[in-house]
Short mmCIF file of C-alpha atoms in Angstrom, two decimals:
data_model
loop_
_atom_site.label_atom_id
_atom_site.label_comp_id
_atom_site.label_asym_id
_atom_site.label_seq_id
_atom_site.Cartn_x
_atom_site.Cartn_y
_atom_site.Cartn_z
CA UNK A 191 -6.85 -13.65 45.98
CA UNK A 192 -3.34 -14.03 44.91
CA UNK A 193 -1.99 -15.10 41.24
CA UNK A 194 0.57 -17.03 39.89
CA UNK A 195 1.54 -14.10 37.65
CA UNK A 196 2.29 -11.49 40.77
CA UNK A 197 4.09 -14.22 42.91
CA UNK A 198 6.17 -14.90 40.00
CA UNK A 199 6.54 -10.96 40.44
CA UNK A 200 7.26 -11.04 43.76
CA UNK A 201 9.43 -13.75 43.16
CA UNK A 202 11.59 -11.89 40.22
CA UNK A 203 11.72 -8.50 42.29
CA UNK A 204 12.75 -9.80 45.63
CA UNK A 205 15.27 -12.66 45.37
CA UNK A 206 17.13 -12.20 48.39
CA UNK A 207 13.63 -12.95 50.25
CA UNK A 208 13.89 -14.54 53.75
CA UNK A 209 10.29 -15.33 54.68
CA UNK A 210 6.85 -15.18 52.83
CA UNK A 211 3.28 -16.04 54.71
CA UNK A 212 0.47 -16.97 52.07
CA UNK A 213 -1.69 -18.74 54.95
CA UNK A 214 -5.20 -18.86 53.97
CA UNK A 215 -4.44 -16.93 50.93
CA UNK A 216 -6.99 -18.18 48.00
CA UNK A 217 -5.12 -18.54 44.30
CA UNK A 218 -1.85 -20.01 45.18
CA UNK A 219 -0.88 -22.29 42.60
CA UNK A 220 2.14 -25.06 41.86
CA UNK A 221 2.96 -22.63 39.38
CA UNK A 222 3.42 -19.49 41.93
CA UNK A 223 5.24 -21.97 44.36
CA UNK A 224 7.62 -22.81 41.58
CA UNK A 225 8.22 -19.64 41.11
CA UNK A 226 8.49 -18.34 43.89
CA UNK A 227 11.16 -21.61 44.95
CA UNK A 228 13.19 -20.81 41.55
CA UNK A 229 13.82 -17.24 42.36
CA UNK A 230 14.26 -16.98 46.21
CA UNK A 231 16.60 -19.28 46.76
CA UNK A 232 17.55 -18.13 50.31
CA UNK A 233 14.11 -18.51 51.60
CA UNK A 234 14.34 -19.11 55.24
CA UNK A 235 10.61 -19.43 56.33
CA UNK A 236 7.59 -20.24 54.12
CA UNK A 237 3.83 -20.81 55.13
CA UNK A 238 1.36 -22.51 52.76
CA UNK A 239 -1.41 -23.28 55.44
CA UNK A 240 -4.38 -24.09 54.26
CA UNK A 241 -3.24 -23.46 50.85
CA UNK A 242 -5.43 -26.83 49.47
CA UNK A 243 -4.57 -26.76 45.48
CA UNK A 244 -1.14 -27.06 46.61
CA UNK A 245 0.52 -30.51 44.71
CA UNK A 246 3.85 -32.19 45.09
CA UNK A 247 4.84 -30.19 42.23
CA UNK A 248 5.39 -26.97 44.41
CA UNK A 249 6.89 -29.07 47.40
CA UNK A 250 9.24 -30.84 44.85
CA UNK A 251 10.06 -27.28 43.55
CA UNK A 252 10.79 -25.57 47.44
CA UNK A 253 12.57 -29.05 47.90
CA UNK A 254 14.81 -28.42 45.05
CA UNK A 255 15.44 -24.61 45.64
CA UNK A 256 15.37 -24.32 48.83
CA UNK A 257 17.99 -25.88 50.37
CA UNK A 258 18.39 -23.98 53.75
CA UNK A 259 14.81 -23.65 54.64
CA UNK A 260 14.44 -24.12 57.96
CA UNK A 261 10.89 -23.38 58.99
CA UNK A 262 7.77 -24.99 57.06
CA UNK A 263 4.23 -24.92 57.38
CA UNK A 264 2.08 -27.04 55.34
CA UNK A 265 -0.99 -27.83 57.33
CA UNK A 266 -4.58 -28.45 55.46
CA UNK A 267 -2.69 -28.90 51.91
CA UNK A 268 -4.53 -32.39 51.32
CA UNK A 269 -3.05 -33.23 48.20
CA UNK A 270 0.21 -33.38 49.56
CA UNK A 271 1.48 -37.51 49.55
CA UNK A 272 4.63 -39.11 51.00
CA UNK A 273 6.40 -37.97 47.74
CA UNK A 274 7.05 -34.15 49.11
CA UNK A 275 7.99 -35.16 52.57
CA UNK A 276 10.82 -37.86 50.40
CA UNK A 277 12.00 -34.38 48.83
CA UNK A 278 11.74 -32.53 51.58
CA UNK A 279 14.01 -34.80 53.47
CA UNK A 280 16.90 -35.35 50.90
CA UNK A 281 16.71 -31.18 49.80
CA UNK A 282 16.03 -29.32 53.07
CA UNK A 283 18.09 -31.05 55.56
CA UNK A 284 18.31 -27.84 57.69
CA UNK A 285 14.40 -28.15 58.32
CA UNK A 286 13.68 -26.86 62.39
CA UNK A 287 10.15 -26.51 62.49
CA UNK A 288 7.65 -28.41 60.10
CA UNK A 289 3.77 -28.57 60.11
CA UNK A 290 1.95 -31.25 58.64
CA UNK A 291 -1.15 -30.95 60.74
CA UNK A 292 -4.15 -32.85 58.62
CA UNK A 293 -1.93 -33.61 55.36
CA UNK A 294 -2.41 -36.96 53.85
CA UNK A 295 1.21 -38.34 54.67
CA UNK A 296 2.23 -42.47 55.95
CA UNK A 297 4.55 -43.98 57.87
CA UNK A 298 6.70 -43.64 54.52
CA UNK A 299 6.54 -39.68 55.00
CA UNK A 300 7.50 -39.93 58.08
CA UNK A 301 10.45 -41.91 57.44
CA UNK A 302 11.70 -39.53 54.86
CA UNK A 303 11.11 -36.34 57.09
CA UNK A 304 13.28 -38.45 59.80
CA UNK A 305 16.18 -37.47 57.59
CA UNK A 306 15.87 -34.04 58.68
CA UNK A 307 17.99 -34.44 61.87
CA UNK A 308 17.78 -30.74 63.19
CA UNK A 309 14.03 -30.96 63.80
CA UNK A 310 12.93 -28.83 66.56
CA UNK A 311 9.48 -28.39 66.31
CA UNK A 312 7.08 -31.45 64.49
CA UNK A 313 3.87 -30.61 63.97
CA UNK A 314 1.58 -33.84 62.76
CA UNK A 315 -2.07 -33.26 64.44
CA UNK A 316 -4.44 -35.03 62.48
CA UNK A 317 -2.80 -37.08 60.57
CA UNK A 318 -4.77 -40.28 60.69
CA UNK A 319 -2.58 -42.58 58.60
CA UNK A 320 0.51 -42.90 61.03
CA UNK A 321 1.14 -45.30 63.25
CA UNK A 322 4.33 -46.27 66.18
CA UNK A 323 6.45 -47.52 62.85
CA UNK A 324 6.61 -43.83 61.19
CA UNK A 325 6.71 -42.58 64.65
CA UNK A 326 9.47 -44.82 65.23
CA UNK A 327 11.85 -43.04 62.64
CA UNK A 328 11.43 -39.55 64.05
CA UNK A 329 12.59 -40.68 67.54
CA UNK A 330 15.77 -42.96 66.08
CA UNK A 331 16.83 -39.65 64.02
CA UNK A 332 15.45 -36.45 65.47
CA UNK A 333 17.53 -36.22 68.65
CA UNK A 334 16.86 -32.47 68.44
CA UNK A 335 13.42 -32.75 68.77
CA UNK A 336 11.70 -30.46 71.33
CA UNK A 337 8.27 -30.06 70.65
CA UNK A 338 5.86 -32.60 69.17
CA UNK A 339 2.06 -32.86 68.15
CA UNK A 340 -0.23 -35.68 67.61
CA UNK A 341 -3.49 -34.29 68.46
CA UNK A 342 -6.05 -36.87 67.24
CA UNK A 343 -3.54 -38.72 65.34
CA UNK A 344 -4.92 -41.64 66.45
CA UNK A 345 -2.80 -44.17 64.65
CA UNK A 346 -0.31 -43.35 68.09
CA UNK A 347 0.17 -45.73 70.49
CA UNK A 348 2.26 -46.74 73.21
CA UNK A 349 5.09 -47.99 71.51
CA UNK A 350 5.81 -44.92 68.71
CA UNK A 351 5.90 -42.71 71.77
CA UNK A 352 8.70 -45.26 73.84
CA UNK A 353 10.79 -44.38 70.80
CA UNK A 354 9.92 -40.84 71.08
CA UNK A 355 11.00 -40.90 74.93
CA UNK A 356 14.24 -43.00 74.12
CA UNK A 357 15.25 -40.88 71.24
CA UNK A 358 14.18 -37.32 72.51
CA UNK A 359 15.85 -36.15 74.99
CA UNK A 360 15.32 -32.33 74.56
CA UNK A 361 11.75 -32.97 74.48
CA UNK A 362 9.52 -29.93 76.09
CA UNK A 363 5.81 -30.13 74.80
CA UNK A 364 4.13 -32.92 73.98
CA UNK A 365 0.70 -33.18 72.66
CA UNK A 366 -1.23 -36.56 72.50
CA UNK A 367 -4.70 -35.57 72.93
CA UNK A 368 -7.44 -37.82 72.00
CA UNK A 369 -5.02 -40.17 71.12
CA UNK A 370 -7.17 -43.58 72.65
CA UNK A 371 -4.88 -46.09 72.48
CA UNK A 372 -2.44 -44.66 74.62
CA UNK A 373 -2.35 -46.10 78.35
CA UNK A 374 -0.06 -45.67 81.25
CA UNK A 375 3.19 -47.25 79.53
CA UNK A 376 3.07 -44.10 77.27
CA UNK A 377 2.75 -41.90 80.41
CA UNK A 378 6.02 -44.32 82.30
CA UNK A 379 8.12 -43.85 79.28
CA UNK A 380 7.14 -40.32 78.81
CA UNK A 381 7.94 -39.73 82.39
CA UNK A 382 11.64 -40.31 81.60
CA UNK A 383 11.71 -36.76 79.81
CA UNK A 384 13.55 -34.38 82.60
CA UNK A 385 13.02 -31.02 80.48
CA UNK A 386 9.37 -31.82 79.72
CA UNK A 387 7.30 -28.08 80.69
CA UNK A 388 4.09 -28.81 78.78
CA UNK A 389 1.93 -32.17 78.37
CA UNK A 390 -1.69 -32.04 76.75
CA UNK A 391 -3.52 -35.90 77.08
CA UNK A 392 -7.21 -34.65 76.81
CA UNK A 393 -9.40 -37.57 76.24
CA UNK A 394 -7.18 -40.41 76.81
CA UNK A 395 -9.51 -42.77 78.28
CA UNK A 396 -6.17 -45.32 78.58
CA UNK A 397 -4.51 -42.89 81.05
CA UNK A 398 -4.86 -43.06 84.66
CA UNK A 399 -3.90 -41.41 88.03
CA UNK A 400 -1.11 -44.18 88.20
CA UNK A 401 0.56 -42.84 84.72
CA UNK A 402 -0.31 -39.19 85.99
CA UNK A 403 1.66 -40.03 88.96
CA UNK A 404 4.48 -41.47 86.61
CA UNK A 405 4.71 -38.39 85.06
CA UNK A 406 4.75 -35.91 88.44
CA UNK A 407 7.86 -38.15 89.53
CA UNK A 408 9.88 -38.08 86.30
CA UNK A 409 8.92 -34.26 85.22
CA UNK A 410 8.84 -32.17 87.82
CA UNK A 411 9.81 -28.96 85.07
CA UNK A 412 5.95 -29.05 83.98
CA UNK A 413 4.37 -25.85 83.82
CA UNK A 414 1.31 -26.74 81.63
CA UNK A 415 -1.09 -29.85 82.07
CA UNK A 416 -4.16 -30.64 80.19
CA UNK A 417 -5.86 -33.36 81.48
CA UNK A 418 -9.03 -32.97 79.97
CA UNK A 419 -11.88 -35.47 79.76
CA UNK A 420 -9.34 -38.54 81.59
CA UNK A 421 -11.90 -40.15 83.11
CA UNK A 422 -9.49 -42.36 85.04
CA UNK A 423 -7.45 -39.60 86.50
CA UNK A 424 -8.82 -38.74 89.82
CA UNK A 425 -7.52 -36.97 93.64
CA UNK A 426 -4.78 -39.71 93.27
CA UNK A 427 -3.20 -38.17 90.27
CA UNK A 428 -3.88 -35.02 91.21
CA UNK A 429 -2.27 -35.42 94.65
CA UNK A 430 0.69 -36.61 93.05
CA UNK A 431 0.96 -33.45 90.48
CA UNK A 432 0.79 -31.42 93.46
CA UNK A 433 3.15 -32.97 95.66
CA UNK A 434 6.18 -33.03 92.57
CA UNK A 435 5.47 -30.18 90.21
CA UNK A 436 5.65 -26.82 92.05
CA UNK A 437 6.45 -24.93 88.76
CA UNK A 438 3.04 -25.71 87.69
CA UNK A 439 1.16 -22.51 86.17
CA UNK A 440 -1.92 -24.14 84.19
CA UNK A 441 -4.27 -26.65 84.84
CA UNK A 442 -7.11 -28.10 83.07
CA UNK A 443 -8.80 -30.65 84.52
CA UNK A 444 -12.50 -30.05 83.37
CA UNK A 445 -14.83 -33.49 83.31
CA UNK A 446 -12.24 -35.60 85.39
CA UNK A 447 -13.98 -36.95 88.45
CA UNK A 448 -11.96 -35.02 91.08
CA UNK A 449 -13.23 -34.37 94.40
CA UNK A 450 -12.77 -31.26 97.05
CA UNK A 451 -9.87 -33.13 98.08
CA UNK A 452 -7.92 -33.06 94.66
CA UNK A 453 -9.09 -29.51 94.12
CA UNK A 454 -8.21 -28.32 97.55
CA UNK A 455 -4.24 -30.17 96.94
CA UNK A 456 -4.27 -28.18 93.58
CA UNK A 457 -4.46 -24.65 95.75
CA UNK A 458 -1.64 -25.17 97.43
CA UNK A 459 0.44 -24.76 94.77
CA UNK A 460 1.74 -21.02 95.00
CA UNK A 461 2.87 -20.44 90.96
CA UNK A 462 -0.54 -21.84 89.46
CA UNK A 463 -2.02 -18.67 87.40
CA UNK A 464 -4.40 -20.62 84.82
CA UNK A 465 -7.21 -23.33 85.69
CA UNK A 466 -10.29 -24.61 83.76
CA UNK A 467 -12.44 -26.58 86.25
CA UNK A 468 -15.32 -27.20 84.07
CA UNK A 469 -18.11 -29.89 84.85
CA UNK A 470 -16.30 -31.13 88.09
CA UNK A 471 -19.16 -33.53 89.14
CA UNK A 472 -17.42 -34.41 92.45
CA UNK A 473 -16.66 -31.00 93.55
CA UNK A 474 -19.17 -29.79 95.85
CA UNK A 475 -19.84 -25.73 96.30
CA UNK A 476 -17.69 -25.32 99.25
CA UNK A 477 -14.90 -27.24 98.20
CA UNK A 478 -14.59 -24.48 94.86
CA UNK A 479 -15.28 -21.84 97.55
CA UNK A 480 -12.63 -22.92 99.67
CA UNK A 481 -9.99 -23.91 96.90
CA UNK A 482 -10.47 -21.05 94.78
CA UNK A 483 -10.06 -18.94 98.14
CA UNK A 484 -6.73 -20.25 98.45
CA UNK A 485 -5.30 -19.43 94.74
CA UNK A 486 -3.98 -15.84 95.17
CA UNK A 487 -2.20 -16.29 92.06
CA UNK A 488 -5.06 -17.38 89.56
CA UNK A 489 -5.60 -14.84 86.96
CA UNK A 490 -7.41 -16.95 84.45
CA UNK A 491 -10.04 -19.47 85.92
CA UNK A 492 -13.08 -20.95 83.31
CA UNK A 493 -15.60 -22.33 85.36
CA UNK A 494 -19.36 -24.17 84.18
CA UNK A 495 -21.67 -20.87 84.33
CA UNK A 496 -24.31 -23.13 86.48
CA UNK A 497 -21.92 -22.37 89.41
CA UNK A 498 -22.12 -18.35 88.72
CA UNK A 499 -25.59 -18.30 90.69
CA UNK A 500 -24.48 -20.42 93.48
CA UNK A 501 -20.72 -19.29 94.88
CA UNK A 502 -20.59 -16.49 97.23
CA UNK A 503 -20.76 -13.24 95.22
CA UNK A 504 -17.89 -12.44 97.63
CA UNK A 505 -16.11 -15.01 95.79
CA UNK A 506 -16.44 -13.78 93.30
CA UNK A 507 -15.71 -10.54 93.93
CA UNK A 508 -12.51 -11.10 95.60
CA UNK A 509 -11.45 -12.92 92.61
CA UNK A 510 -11.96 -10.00 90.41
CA UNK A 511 -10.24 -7.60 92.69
CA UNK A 512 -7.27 -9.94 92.63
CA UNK A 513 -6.52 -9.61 88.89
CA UNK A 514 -8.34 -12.97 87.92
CA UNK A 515 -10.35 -13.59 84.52
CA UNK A 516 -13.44 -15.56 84.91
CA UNK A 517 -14.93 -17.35 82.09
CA UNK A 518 -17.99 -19.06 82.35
CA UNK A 519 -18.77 -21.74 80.30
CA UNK A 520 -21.98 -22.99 79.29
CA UNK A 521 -21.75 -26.16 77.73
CA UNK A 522 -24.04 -29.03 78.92
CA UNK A 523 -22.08 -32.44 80.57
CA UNK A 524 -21.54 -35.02 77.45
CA UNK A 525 -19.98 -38.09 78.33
#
């Protein structure tokens, strides 16, 4: 529990203050923001997660005062509208990282935030009332731009992330998980980013092994992949991941209906350290014996616990002598 009264303290004490973290904390107040915005004028980082009796009075009041901030985090403040992100764009133009994850902001926010041109990191998971036209504006004016969220944001489509792709050069991580209206064209434009390294598209039941293959062509840098739950990515997609992306280090391709053959491709690849193979229907015994044989680099593998009683203990074993992790999961097969 913090007060008003001792941020205004800390706030009167310690004006040349660079960063303050009150995630979480229970009591912060408009009034502390304001205070603290009024006093530290050189504040360089500030995190209000989940601080939910936050108003547009304390964003208009960091907006105001602190002109050079450059790293935000506002995620869970729920009372938040468009009206701090208009501030936020005309008084902290110097913004590089910002977090809106589940905040109530529009296409309008998004617009305003747009302004903020040296935008490195964008952070807007959850945020349920966006759509391609606010997505638009972020890829016209935030060339910068290298990492972006919109897990379950699912106002996305395939046309806000064209702009992204046309706009964003720089991009490296892009998360668009359970995003369901995205298809393939997301994955061709998408494709066109040469310094992409990590792509999450869990539960995208619009993507297929053909956009998967778009993707191993154009971005051949990846290093992460998350292809959880794509129902319509199978050995095809897979095939193609392995043939272009030799960087690749983790995998998840839990509940996709690969078979030995997509699994067995996947070994080959000499850098891969991380899989999560959960609830591969199509896999038979042997052909996670054999594969898993094969990856002398794995040291993190997460595996349904069903399969615990039926690999070779020597598997197993040899695994564990080789440095690798095994969690076993335990989750039932939903659909």
């Amino acid at each position: 529990m913090i007060s008003s009264t001792a941020l205004e303290s800390i706030g009167k004490s310690c004006k040349s203050l660079r960063e303050i973290s009150l995630s979480k904390c229970i009591g912060v107040t408009d009034d502390g923001i304001s205070a603290i915005a009024a006093c530290c004028t050189e504040l360089n980082k500030l995190d209000l997660t989940c601080c939910r009796d936050l108003t547009d009075i304390a964003i208009k009041a960091v907006a105001t005062s602190c002109r050079y901030l450059s790293s935000f985090m506002m995620e869970s403040c729920g009372l938040v509208t468009e009206r701090s992100l208009t501030m936020l764009g005309e008084g902290c133009p110097f913004l590089q990282e910002l977090d809106l994850t589940d905040c109530r902001i529009n296409n309008t926010g998004l617009k305003s935030i747009s302004r903020c041109s040296e935008l490195i990191t964008l952070n807007l998971g959850f945020c349920l009332n966006i759509s391609a036209e606010g997505i638009y504006h972020i890829g016209a004016c935030c060339s910068n731009l290298q990492e972006l969220n919109l897990y379950r944001s699912v106002g996305t489509g395939d046309a806000g992330l064209e702009a992204i792709a046309n706009g964003c050069p720089r991009l490296k991580s892009i998360n668009i998980s359970y995003c369901i209206n995205v298809t393939d064209n997301s994955m061709k434009s998408i494709s066109r980013l040469q310094k992409l390294h990590n792509l999450e598209i869990r539960g995208c039941p619009g993507i297929s092994s053909a956009g998967l293959s778009a993707i191993a062509l154009g971005c051949k840098r990846i290093v992460a992949l998350d292809v959880k739950g794509c129902y319509n990515i199978d050995d095809a997609g897979i095939l193609a991941i392995a043939d272009s992306c030799q960087n690749l280090r983790q995998i998840n391709v839990s509940y996709c209906p690969i078979s030995d053959v997509g699994l067995s491709t996947l070994a080959r690849l000499s850098c891969l350290q991380n899989m999560k193979l959960v609830h591969l229907k199509n896999v038979t015994v042997n052909g996670f014996a054999s594969a898993l044989l094969d990856c002398e680099s794995l040291k993190k593998l997460k595996l349904f616990e069903g399969l615990k009683f039926i690999l070779p203990r020597s598997l197993i074993e040899c695994l564990e002598a080789r440095g690798c992790s095994i969690r076993w999961m335990d989750k039932p097969f939903v659909i």
